[in-house]
GROMACS .gro file of N, CA, C and O in nm:
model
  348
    1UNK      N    1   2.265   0.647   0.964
    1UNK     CA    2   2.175   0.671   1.075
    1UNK      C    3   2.037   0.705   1.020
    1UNK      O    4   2.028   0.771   0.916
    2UNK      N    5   1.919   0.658   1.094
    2UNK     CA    6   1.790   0.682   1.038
    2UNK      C    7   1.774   0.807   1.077
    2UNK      O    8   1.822   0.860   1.178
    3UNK      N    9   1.690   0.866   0.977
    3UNK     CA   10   1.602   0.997   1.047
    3UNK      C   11   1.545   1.025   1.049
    3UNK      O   12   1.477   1.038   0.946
    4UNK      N   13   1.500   1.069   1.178
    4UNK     CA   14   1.387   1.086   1.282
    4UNK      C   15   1.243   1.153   1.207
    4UNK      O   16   1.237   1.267   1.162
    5UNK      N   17   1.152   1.072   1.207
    5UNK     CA   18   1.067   1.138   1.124
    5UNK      C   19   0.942   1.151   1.282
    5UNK      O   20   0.836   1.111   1.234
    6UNK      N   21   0.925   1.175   1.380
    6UNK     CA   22   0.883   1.277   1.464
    6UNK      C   23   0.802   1.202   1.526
    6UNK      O   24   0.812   1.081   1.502
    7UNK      N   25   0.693   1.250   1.627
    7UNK     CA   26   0.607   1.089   1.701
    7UNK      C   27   0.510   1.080   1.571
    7UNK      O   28   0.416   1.026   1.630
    8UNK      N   29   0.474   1.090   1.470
    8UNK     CA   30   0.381   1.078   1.413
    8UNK      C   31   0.428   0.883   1.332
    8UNK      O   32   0.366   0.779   1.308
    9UNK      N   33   0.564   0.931   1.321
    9UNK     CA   34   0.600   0.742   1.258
    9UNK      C   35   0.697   0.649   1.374
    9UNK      O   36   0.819   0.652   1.358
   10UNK      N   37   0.636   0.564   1.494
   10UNK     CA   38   0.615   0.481   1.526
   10UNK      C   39   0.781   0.425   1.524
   10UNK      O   40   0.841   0.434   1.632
   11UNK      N   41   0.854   0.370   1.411
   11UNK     CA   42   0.940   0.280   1.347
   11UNK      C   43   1.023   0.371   1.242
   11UNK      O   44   1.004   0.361   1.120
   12UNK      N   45   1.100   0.444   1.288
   12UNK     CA   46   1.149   0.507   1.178
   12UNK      C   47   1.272   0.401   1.074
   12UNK      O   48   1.277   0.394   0.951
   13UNK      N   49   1.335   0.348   1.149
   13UNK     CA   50   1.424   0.265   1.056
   13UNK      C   51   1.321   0.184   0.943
   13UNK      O   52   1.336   0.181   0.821
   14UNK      N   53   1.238   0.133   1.007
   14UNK     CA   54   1.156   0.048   0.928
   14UNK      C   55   1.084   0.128   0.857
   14UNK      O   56   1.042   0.061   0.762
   15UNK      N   57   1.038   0.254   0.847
   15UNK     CA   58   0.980   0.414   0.750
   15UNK      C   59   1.103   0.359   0.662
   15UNK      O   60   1.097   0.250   0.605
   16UNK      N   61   1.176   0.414   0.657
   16UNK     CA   62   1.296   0.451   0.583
   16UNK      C   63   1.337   0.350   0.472
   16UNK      O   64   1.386   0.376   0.362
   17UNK      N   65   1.293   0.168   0.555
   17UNK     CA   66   1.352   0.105   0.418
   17UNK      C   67   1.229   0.029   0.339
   17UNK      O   68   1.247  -0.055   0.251
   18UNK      N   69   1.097   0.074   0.388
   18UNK     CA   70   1.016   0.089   0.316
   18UNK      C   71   0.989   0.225   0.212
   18UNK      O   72   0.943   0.215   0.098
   19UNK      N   73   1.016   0.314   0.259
   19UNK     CA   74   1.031   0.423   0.132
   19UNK      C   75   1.138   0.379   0.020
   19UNK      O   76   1.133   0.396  -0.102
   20UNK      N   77   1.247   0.311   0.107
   20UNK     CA   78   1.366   0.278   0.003
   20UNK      C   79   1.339   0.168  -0.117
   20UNK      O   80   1.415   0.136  -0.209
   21UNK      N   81   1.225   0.129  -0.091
   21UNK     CA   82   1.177  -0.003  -0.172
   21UNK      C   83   1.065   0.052  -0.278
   21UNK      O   84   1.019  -0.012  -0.373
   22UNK      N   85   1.029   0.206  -0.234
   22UNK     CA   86   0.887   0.268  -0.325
   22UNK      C   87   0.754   0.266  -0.281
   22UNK      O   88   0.651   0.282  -0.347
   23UNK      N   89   0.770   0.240  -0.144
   23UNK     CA   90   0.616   0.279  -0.132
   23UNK      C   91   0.650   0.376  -0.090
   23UNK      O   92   0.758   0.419  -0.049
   24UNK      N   93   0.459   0.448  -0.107
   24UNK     CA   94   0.463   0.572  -0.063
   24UNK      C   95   0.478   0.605   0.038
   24UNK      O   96   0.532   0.508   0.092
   25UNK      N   97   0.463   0.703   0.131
   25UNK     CA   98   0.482   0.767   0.236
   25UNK      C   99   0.364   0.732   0.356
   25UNK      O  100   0.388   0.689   0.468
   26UNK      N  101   0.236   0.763   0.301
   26UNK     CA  102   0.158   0.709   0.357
   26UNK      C  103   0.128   0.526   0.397
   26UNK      O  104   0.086   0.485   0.505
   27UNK      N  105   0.156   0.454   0.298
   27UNK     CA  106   0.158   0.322   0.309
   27UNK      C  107   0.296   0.287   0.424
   27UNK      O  108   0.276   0.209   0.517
   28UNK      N  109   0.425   0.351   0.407
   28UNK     CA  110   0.479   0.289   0.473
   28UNK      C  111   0.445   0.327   0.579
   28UNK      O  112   0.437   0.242   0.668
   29UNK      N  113   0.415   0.450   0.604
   29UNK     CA  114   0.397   0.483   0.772
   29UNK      C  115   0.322   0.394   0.822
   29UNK      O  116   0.372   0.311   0.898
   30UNK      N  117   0.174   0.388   0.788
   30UNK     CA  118   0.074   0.260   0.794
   30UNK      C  119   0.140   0.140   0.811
   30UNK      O  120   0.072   0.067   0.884
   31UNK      N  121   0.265   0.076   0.768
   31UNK     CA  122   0.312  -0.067   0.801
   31UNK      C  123   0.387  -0.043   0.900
   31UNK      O  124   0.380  -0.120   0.995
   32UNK      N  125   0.455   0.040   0.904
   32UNK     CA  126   0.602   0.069   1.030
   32UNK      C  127   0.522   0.142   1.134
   32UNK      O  128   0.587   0.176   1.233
   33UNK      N  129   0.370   0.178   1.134
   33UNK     CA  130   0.326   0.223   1.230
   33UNK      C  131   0.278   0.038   1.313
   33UNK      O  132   0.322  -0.009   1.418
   34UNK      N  133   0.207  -0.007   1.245
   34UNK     CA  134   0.139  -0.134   1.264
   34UNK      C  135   0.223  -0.209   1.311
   34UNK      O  136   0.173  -0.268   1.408
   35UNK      N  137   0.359  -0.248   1.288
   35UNK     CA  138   0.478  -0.352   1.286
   35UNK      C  139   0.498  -0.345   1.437
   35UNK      O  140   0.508  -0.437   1.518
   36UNK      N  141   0.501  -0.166   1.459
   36UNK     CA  142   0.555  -0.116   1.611
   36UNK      C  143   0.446  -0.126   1.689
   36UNK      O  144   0.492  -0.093   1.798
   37UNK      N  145   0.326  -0.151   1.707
   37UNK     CA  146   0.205  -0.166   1.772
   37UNK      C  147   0.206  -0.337   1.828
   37UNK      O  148   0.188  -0.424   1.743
   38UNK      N  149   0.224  -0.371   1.945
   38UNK     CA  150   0.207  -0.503   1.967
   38UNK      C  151   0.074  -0.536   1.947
   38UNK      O  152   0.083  -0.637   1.877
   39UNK      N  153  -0.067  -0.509   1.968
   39UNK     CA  154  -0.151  -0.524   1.943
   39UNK      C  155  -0.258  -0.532   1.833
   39UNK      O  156  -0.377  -0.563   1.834
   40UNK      N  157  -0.190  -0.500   1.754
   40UNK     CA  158  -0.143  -0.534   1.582
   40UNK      C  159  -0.068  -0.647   1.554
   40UNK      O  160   0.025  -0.701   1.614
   41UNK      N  161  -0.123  -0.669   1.458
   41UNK     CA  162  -0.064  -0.833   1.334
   41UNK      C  163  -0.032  -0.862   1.225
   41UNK      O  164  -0.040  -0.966   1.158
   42UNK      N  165   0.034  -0.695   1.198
   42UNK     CA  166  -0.031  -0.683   1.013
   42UNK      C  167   0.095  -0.815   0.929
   42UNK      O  168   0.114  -0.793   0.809
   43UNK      N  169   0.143  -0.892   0.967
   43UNK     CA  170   0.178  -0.985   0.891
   43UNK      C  171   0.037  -1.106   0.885
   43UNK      O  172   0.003  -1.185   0.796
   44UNK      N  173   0.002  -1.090   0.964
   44UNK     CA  174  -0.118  -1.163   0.969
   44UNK      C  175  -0.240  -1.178   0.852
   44UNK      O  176  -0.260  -1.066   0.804
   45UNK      N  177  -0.312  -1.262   0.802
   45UNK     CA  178  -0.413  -1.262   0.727
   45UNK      C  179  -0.540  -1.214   0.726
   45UNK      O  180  -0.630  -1.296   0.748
   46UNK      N  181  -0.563  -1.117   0.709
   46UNK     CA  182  -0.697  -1.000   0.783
   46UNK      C  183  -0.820  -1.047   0.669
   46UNK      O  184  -0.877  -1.156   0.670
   47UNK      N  185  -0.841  -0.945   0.582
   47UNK     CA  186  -0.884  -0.931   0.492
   47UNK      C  187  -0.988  -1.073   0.427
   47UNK      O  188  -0.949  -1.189   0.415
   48UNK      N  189  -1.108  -1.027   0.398
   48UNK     CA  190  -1.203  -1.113   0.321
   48UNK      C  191  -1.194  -1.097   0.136
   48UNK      O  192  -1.254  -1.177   0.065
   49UNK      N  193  -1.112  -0.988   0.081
   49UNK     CA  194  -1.156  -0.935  -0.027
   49UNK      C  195  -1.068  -1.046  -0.061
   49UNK      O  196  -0.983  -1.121  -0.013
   50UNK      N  197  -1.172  -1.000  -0.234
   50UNK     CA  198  -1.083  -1.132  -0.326
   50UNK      C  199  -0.972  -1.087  -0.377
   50UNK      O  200  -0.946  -0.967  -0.370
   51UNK      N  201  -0.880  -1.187  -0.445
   51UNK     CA  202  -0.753  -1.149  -0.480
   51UNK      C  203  -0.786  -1.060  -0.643
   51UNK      O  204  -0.884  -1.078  -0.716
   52UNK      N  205  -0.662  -0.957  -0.665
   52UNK     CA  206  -0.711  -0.828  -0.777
   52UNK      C  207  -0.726  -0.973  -0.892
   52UNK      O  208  -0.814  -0.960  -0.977
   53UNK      N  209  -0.665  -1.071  -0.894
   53UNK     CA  210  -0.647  -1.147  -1.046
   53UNK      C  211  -0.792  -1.202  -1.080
   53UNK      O  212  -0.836  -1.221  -1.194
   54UNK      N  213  -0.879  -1.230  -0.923
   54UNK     CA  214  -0.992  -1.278  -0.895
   54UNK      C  215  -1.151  -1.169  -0.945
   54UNK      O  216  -1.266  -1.212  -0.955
   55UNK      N  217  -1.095  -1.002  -0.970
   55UNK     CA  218  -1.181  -0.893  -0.984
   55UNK      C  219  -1.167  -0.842  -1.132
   55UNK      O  220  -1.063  -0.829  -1.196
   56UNK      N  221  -1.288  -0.819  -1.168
   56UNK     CA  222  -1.295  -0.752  -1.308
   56UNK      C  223  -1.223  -0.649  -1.336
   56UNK      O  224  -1.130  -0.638  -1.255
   57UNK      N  225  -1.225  -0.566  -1.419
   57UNK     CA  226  -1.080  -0.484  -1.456
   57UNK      C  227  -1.199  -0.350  -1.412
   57UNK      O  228  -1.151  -0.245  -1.370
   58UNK      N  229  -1.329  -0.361  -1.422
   58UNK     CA  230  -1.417  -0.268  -1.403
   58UNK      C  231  -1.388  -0.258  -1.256
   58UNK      O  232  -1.360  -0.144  -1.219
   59UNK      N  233  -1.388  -0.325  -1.188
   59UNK     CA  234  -1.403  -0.321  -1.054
   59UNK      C  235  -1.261  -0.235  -1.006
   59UNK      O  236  -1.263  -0.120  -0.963
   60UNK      N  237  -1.117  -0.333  -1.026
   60UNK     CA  238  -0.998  -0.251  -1.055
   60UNK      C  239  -0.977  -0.128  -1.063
   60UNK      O  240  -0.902  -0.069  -0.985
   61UNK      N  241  -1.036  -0.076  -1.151
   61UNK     CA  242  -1.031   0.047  -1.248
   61UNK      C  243  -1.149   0.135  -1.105
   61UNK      O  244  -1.100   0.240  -1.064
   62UNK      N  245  -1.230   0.112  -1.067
   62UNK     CA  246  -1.268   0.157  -0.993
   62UNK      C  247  -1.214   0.204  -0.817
   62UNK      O  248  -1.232   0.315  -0.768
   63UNK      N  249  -1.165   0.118  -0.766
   63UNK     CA  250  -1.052   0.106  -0.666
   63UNK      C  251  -0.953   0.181  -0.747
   63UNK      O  252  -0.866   0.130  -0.677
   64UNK      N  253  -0.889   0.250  -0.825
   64UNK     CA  254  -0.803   0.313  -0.877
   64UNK      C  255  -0.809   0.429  -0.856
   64UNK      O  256  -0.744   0.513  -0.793
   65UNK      N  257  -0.935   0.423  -0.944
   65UNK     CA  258  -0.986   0.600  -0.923
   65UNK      C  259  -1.012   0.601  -0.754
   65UNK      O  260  -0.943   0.688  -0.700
   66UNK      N  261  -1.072   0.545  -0.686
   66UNK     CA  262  -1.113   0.559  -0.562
   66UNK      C  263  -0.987   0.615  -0.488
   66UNK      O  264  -1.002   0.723  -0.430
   67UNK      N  265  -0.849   0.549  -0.483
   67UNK     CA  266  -0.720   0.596  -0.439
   67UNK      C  267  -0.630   0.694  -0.507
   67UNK      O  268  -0.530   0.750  -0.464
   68UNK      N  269  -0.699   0.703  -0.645
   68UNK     CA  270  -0.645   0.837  -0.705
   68UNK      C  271  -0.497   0.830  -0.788
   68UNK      O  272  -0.402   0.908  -0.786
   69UNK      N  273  -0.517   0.701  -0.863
   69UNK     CA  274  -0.375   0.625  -0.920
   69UNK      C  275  -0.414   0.694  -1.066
   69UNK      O  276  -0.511   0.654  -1.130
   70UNK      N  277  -0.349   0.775  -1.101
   70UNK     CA  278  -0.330   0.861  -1.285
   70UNK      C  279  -0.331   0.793  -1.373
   70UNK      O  280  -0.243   0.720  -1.328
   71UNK      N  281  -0.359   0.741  -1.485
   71UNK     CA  282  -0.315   0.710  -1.627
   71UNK      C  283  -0.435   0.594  -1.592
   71UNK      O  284  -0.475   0.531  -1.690
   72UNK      N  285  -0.484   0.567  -1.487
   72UNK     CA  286  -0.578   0.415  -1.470
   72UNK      C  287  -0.660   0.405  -1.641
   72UNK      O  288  -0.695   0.299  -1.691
   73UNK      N  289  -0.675   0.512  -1.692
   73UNK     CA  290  -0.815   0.471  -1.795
   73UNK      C  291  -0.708   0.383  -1.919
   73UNK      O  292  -0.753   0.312  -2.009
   74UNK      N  293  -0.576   0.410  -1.897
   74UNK     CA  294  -0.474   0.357  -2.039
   74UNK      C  295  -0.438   0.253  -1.962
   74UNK      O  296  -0.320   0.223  -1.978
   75UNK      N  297  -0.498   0.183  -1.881
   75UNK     CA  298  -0.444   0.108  -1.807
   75UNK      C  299  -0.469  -0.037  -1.890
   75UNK      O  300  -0.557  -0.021  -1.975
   76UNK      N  301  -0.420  -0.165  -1.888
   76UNK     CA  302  -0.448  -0.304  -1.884
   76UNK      C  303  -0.453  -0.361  -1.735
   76UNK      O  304  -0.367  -0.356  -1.647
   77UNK      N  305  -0.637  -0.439  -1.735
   77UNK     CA  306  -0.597  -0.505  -1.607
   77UNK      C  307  -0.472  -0.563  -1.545
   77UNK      O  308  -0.475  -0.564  -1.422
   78UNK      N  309  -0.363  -0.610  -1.601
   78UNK     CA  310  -0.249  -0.673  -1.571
   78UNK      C  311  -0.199  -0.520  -1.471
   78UNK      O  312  -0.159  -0.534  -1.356
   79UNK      N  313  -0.205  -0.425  -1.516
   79UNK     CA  314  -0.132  -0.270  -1.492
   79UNK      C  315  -0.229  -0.225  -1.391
   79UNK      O  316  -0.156  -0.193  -1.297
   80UNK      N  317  -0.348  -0.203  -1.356
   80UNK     CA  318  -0.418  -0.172  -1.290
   80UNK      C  319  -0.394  -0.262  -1.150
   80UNK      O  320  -0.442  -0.210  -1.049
   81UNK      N  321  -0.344  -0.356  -1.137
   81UNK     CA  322  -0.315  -0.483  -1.034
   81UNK      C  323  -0.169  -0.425  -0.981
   81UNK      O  324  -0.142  -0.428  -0.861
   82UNK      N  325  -0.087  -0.377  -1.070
   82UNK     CA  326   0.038  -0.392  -1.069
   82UNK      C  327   0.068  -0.256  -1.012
   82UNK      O  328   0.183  -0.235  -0.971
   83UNK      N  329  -0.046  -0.136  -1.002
   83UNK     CA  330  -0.056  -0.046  -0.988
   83UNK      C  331  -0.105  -0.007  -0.835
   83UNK      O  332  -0.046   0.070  -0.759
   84UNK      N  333  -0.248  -0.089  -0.803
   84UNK     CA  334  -0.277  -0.095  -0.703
   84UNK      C  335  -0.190  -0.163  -0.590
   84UNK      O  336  -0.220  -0.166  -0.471
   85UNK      N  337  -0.093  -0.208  -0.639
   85UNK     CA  338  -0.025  -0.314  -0.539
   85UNK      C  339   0.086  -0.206  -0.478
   85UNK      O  340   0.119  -0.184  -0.362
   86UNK      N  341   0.130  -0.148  -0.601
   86UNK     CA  342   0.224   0.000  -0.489
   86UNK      C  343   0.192   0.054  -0.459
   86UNK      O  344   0.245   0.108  -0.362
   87UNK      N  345   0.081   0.096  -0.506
   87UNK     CA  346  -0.004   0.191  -0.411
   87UNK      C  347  -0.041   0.192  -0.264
   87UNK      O  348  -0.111   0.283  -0.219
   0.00000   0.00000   0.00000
């Protein structure tokens, strides 16, 4: 049985097997909040930004620190991508 995580998350089953997969807490709420919103699309293609493989590792490394991801400075662009993406 799922559990009830309160009116603040929208989709709790769908909370639950997104945490079960590793995202964080905040990200999943954000998708299982969105999923449960009909007026929302988040499978949909939003976004103008370029893809991370498409951005300098400077740029990366910057969006890192911006979200507050640890170890970013020992990072390899490959890791900084791979990093931001669970995030």
């Amino acid at each position: 049985m799922t559990k009830n995580h309160g009116s603040q998350i929208k989709d709790d089953e769908q909370y639950e097997a997104l945490r079960d997969k590793g995202f964080s807490k905040e990200k999943a709420a954000r998708i299982s909040n969105a999923q449960a919103n009909d007026s929302l699309h988040p499978s949909e293609k939003g976004g103008t930004s370029k893809k991370y493989e498409d951005r300098t590792k400077k740029d990366l490394y910057g969006q890192a620190k911006k979200i507050g991801i640890s170890g970013r400075s020992r990072m390899s662009k490959a890791e900084l991508i791979d990093a931001l993406r669970k995030h």
